[in-house]
Amino acid sequence: MSVIQLENVVKTFGAVKAVNELSFHVKRGEITGFLGANGAGKTTTMKMLLGFIKPDSGRVLINEKDPAVAVTRKQIGYMPEIAYYYPYLKAYELLRFYGGLCGMTKKEIAVRSKMLITKVGLTGAENRELKTFSKGMLQRIGIAQALLHNPDVYILDEPFTGLDPLARIQFRDLLLEEKKAGKTILFSSHELSEAELICDNVVILKEGKAVWSGTTAEVAGDGTQNLERVFLKMLAADANEGEAI
Amino acid sequence: MSIVICQINALIKVSLLELYRRKDIAVVLILGAVLLLPLSFVSPFGLSGAGTYFNEIALVMVWLFSIFIALGVSSRVFPYEFEKRTIYPLLAKPVGRGVVIAGRYLGALTAAVSALCLFYAAYVLLCGFKQGIWFSEALLQAFILHIGLLAVVVAIGMMGSLIMTTSANVTISILVVFAMLLFGASLSALAATQNLVAKTVLNIANAIAPHIEFFDMRQRLVHEWPAVSWLVCAAVMGYAAVYSTVCLFIADFFLKRRRF
Amino acid sequence: MKSLYNSCFDNSERIRILQISVGLFVIVCLQWGLTSAKIDLPQKKGNSLMSLISDDTRNVISSSMMDKVESYFHGGVKVDNCSLDDAIEHVMHDGEESHGEENEQAHHEVALTLFNPVLWVNSKIHAQEHHHLVPKRSVELLPWIVAASRASPHNIQSYQIGSYILNRMVGKSQIAIDFLQEGIKNNPASFELEVSLAEIFFNTRKDKERARESFEIALVKCQALGRELSDDEVFVEMKIYFYLGLIAKERGDTNRLRTIFQMALKANPNNTVTYSLTGWLAELESKK
Ligand SMILES: Nc1ncnc2c1ncn2[C@@H]1O[C@H](COP(=O)(O)OP(=O)(O)OP(=O)(O)O)[C@@H](O)[C@H]1O
Ligand SMILES: [Mg+2]
């Protein structure tokens, strides 16, 4: 069953076609990498997946429901591209706030946030105001808030940027763990090697269009290719040629 | 239903934390104390016993500061969320935009009212020591109506922040609030003396502008007039409720229309 | 202490606190200057634009302080048809609160012709009844009097009304005299203040000699003005003739009384003061 569905989605900003006739599906329990150059339309697509903006035409469904309806988002964990949270809150207060918004009980919030703060490696910093956090620390608290309410679907916008190598490995393991638990994950990234390591599927976006999509097994192909080559080829070549691979 | 209450509760708590972490209130309280303390020692011609002037000035400060805090808190909530992009993780949570408006409004109002409690406590203390009057029915009514005032002011600030830029919003809100405070009561009388166009404009203003002067019991407090009928108080509070609800619906309309 | 301060506030807050402290300091200085500083007086009117503006501003502030006095006197109710002088006079003479009735009548008529909810709420919330401050609470008026006379030392009304309140309502004639003398020092050309001072000597202190001296000075100042007097000023001028005439009559000084009478006749032939003077003169001359 497809957890995330996009069908012929179009979104234009003035003269810019940010997303152009984009269609793809993500099945339950899969990790999908969402790749593309800067300005390809990744963030825009994700915003539509959360109902921040409405597509000009086409359909966006999460669990076969409209994400613009609040209840649908109960199943979505989202991490924005630029991690910026209320600077005057302490880390655990931020999680308490988001937990409250998700309708979690005090006890649930306490248990989950304690667990997540350890998992993202912020132990000892939970009582500090966020304005004292470094970029990577903010990114980590961003991961924690996305996982907080234990949703089914994760939509993560460039979750790896700003993380140090160790955190990157920890986070990679975390995602794989979540996948094992049956969670569906869509993340955008510029880190091709990272994507190759953990993704089941890859969607490559160019000027709002999906120019390539397939499994990582297909990427590996005859063993002479890797994701980097495919990516470069796709972005350099015309979309038509791309389909030949 | 219970999830909505849970969400609103979370939003209120964050607003309170924000107000106190930003230390605005501390600054305002110190400001007030520094302005009032020397005034409290004034004894004209070496004669003691004058307290009304002090009562009035203290109350004016309570009014000014509470309006500034209310506008300051309410007008920056949403612009701040947009500017700092905290709106994304917020709206990604299973919370409707209407609930966000309601929660943010109640949060800002709670913050403003909590500041108001501090101001009134300071006011009662200062004037109690100066004049020996600690409580009156009119004082209670003035406080309650002041809450109604803040309800309206916060709603106006919040609505404006979703329609205009912050500086335009703050300027216009302050102008409207103080203009209505000064001239609200005489708008209809003024309209009667004007030509048709001006008369229509003034009558429309009289009908839709917030009647801030309804909430102004300062004269009764300062000059020790008896309390008003509680029925009138209830009517004014009803007006505040209706007025702020309308403002919030307009704010809701603009937030729902907004695309990020 | 410093580390506590540093740990409580971050950089931007420290800057804000610094700004506010500077602002506060300025405000406190201004306030202190307004309420307690003795400005070197008499002040000369400057011709520069700045001094004109500051002069105007001070006059406006000063007269708004006097409006405060009036408002306090009426318990914060705005009353159009009852000036401060009348009202004070009224309270001092019978202490009854009656002359606002026509006013209230008018309010009721408006309410009857057309129900206006805004007017209705406002009429309930804001007290409208006619009310006068009871004399024993007249101390409440004094801070504004002080503020008015400090804001503009040339506000003669503030000295007149202030001394009246001090003398008649608070019952401190010495303070009233000191205040008036300060006013006279600041406004050497004003004969009204001299008259107020003389009245206190005459009516309260019963010091006829000091009163006479002051009235004579007032007369000289009045004549030195050398311009057409306003109605209010003529009213005060006639007071001078009345009191000087009365004192002359009591001392049996016919010549002085006659001069006074002639001056009064010139100023306003159809005035009760002139009539009284005529009577007294006839009385004195017939005695002889
Ligand atoms: N609010 C907006 N108004 C106008 N144009 C926009 C808006 N948001 C995005 N765009 C345009 O849409 C296109 C896609 O932007 P988007 O942010 O989705 O790119 P992206 O793939 O996330 O890029 P990056 O890798 O740099 O994050 C860009 O050309 C961008 O300029
Ligand atoms: Mg992006």
Short mmCIF file of N, CA, C and O in Angstrom, two decimals, chain A residues 26-79:
data_model
loop_
_atom_site.label_atom_id
_atom_site.label_comp_id
_atom_site.label_asym_id
_atom_site.label_seq_id
_atom_site.Cartn_x
_atom_site.Cartn_y
_atom_site.Cartn_z
N VAL A 26 5.29 6.13 -2.39
CA VAL A 26 6.21 5.52 -1.43
C VAL A 26 5.43 4.49 -0.66
O VAL A 26 4.36 4.78 -0.12
N LYS A 27 5.98 3.26 -0.64
CA LYS A 27 5.24 2.19 0.04
C LYS A 27 5.61 2.12 1.51
O LYS A 27 6.67 2.58 1.92
N ARG A 28 4.73 1.52 2.26
CA ARG A 28 4.95 1.38 3.70
C ARG A 28 6.25 0.65 3.99
O ARG A 28 6.61 -0.32 3.32
N GLY A 29 6.99 1.14 4.96
CA GLY A 29 8.21 0.48 5.41
C GLY A 29 9.40 0.68 4.49
O GLY A 29 10.40 -0.02 4.62
N GLU A 30 9.30 1.64 3.58
CA GLU A 30 10.43 1.88 2.68
C GLU A 30 11.10 3.21 3.01
O GLU A 30 10.46 4.15 3.49
N ILE A 31 12.39 3.27 2.70
CA ILE A 31 13.10 4.55 2.81
C ILE A 31 13.33 5.06 1.40
O ILE A 31 13.89 4.36 0.56
N THR A 32 12.87 6.26 1.14
CA THR A 32 13.03 6.83 -0.20
C THR A 32 13.90 8.08 -0.12
O THR A 32 13.64 8.96 0.69
N GLY A 33 14.88 8.14 -0.93
CA GLY A 33 15.73 9.33 -1.02
C GLY A 33 15.19 10.24 -2.10
O GLY A 33 14.79 9.80 -3.18
N PHE A 34 15.20 11.52 -1.82
CA PHE A 34 14.61 12.50 -2.72
C PHE A 34 15.75 13.43 -3.11
O PHE A 34 16.20 14.25 -2.32
N LEU A 35 16.26 13.26 -4.33
CA LEU A 35 17.48 13.96 -4.70
C LEU A 35 17.22 14.98 -5.79
O LEU A 35 16.23 14.92 -6.51
N GLY A 36 18.15 15.90 -5.93
CA GLY A 36 18.02 16.91 -6.97
C GLY A 36 18.89 18.10 -6.64
O GLY A 36 19.28 18.30 -5.49
N ALA A 37 19.19 18.88 -7.67
CA ALA A 37 20.04 20.04 -7.47
C ALA A 37 19.32 21.10 -6.64
O ALA A 37 18.13 20.96 -6.35
N ASN A 38 20.03 22.13 -6.30
CA ASN A 38 19.39 23.24 -5.59
C ASN A 38 18.28 23.82 -6.45
O ASN A 38 18.46 24.02 -7.64
N GLY A 39 17.15 24.08 -5.84
CA GLY A 39 16.04 24.69 -6.57
C GLY A 39 15.29 23.71 -7.43
O GLY A 39 14.48 24.11 -8.27
N ALA A 40 15.51 22.41 -7.24
CA ALA A 40 14.84 21.41 -8.07
C ALA A 40 13.37 21.27 -7.68
O ALA A 40 12.55 20.80 -8.47
N GLY A 41 13.02 21.63 -6.47
CA GLY A 41 11.62 21.54 -6.04
C GLY A 41 11.39 20.56 -4.91
O GLY A 41 10.25 20.20 -4.62
N LYS A 42 12.45 20.14 -4.25
CA LYS A 42 12.30 19.14 -3.18
C LYS A 42 11.51 19.71 -2.00
O LYS A 42 10.52 19.12 -1.55
N THR A 43 11.96 20.87 -1.53
CA THR A 43 11.29 21.46 -0.37
C THR A 43 9.83 21.78 -0.70
O THR A 43 8.93 21.56 0.11
N THR A 44 9.61 22.30 -1.91
CA THR A 44 8.24 22.63 -2.31
C THR A 44 7.35 21.39 -2.27
O THR A 44 6.23 21.43 -1.77
N THR A 45 7.88 20.29 -2.78
CA THR A 45 7.10 19.05 -2.75
C THR A 45 6.76 18.65 -1.31
O THR A 45 5.63 18.28 -0.99
N MET A 46 7.77 18.76 -0.46
CA MET A 46 7.53 18.38 0.93
C MET A 46 6.51 19.28 1.61
O MET A 46 5.70 18.84 2.41
N LYS A 47 6.55 20.57 1.26
CA LYS A 47 5.56 21.49 1.83
C LYS A 47 4.16 21.09 1.41
O LYS A 47 3.21 21.20 2.19
N MET A 48 4.05 20.58 0.17
CA MET A 48 2.72 20.14 -0.27
C MET A 48 2.33 18.87 0.46
O MET A 48 1.16 18.65 0.78
N LEU A 49 3.33 18.04 0.76
CA LEU A 49 3.04 16.80 1.49
C LEU A 49 2.54 17.08 2.90
O LEU A 49 1.95 16.21 3.54
N LEU A 50 2.83 18.29 3.41
CA LEU A 50 2.37 18.63 4.76
C LEU A 50 1.19 19.58 4.75
O LEU A 50 0.71 20.00 5.80
N GLY A 51 0.76 19.97 3.54
CA GLY A 51 -0.40 20.84 3.48
C GLY A 51 -0.10 22.30 3.75
O GLY A 51 -1.01 23.09 3.95
N PHE A 52 1.19 22.69 3.80
CA PHE A 52 1.50 24.12 3.98
C PHE A 52 1.03 24.90 2.77
O PHE A 52 0.56 26.03 2.88
N ILE A 53 1.24 24.27 1.59
CA ILE A 53 0.74 24.89 0.36
C ILE A 53 -0.08 23.86 -0.38
O ILE A 53 0.12 22.65 -0.20
N LYS A 54 -1.00 24.36 -1.20
CA LYS A 54 -1.83 23.44 -1.98
C LYS A 54 -1.29 23.36 -3.40
O LYS A 54 -0.88 24.37 -3.96
N PRO A 55 -1.25 22.15 -3.99
CA PRO A 55 -0.80 22.05 -5.38
C PRO A 55 -1.78 22.78 -6.30
O PRO A 55 -2.98 22.84 -6.01
N ASP A 56 -1.24 23.35 -7.40
CA ASP A 56 -2.13 24.01 -8.36
C ASP A 56 -3.04 22.99 -9.01
O ASP A 56 -4.22 23.25 -9.26
N SER A 57 -2.45 21.81 -9.31
CA SER A 57 -3.29 20.73 -9.80
C SER A 57 -2.65 19.41 -9.39
O SER A 57 -1.48 19.39 -8.99
N GLY A 58 -3.39 18.35 -9.46
CA GLY A 58 -2.87 17.05 -9.04
C GLY A 58 -3.28 16.77 -7.59
O GLY A 58 -3.95 17.58 -6.95
N ARG A 59 -2.86 15.58 -7.12
CA ARG A 59 -3.28 15.16 -5.78
C ARG A 59 -2.08 14.79 -4.92
O ARG A 59 -1.12 14.21 -5.40
N VAL A 60 -2.18 15.13 -3.66
CA VAL A 60 -1.18 14.74 -2.69
C VAL A 60 -1.90 14.01 -1.57
O VAL A 60 -2.83 14.56 -0.97
N LEU A 61 -1.50 12.77 -1.28
CA LEU A 61 -2.19 12.03 -0.23
C LEU A 61 -1.19 11.37 0.70
O LEU A 61 -0.15 10.87 0.26
N ILE A 62 -1.49 11.40 1.96
CA ILE A 62 -0.70 10.68 2.96
C ILE A 62 -1.66 9.69 3.60
O ILE A 62 -2.71 10.10 4.11
N ASN A 63 -1.33 8.44 3.56
CA ASN A 63 -2.26 7.43 4.06
C ASN A 63 -3.63 7.60 3.43
O ASN A 63 -4.66 7.44 4.10
N GLU A 64 -3.64 8.00 2.18
CA GLU A 64 -4.86 8.21 1.39
C GLU A 64 -5.74 9.32 1.95
O GLU A 64 -6.94 9.35 1.69
N LYS A 65 -5.12 10.22 2.74
CA LYS A 65 -5.90 11.34 3.24
C LYS A 65 -5.20 12.66 2.92
O LYS A 65 -3.99 12.68 2.67
N ASP A 66 -5.98 13.71 2.93
CA ASP A 66 -5.44 15.03 2.61
C ASP A 66 -4.60 15.56 3.78
O ASP A 66 -5.12 15.69 4.89
N PRO A 67 -3.32 15.86 3.56
CA PRO A 67 -2.48 16.33 4.67
C PRO A 67 -2.86 17.72 5.18
O PRO A 67 -2.42 18.11 6.27
N ALA A 68 -3.69 18.46 4.41
CA ALA A 68 -4.08 19.77 4.89
C ALA A 68 -5.05 19.64 6.07
O ALA A 68 -5.25 20.59 6.82
N VAL A 69 -5.65 18.46 6.24
CA VAL A 69 -6.52 18.24 7.39
C VAL A 69 -5.65 17.86 8.59
O VAL A 69 -4.76 17.01 8.48
N ALA A 70 -5.90 18.52 9.72
CA ALA A 70 -5.01 18.39 10.87
C ALA A 70 -4.80 16.93 11.29
O ALA A 70 -3.66 16.51 11.54
N VAL A 71 -5.87 16.16 11.34
CA VAL A 71 -5.77 14.79 11.88
C VAL A 71 -4.77 13.95 11.07
O VAL A 71 -4.04 13.13 11.62
N THR A 72 -4.74 14.17 9.75
CA THR A 72 -3.82 13.40 8.90
C THR A 72 -2.38 13.56 9.38
O THR A 72 -1.60 12.62 9.35
N ARG A 73 -2.06 14.75 9.83
CA ARG A 73 -0.67 15.04 10.19
C ARG A 73 -0.26 14.35 11.48
O ARG A 73 0.92 14.38 11.84
N LYS A 74 -1.20 13.77 12.17
CA LYS A 74 -0.85 13.03 13.37
C LYS A 74 0.12 11.91 13.03
O LYS A 74 0.92 11.47 13.85
N GLN A 75 0.04 11.44 11.79
CA GLN A 75 0.89 10.33 11.35
C GLN A 75 2.16 10.79 10.67
O GLN A 75 2.90 9.99 10.13
N ILE A 76 2.40 12.11 10.66
CA ILE A 76 3.58 12.62 9.95
C ILE A 76 4.57 13.23 10.94
O ILE A 76 4.20 14.00 11.82
N GLY A 77 5.82 12.84 10.79
CA GLY A 77 6.88 13.52 11.53
C GLY A 77 7.67 14.33 10.52
O GLY A 77 8.15 13.80 9.52
N TYR A 78 7.79 15.64 10.76
CA TYR A 78 8.43 16.50 9.76
C TYR A 78 9.63 17.21 10.38
O TYR A 78 9.59 17.66 11.51
N MET A 79 10.65 17.29 9.60
CA MET A 79 11.82 18.04 10.04
C MET A 79 12.14 19.05 8.95
O MET A 79 12.40 18.69 7.81
#
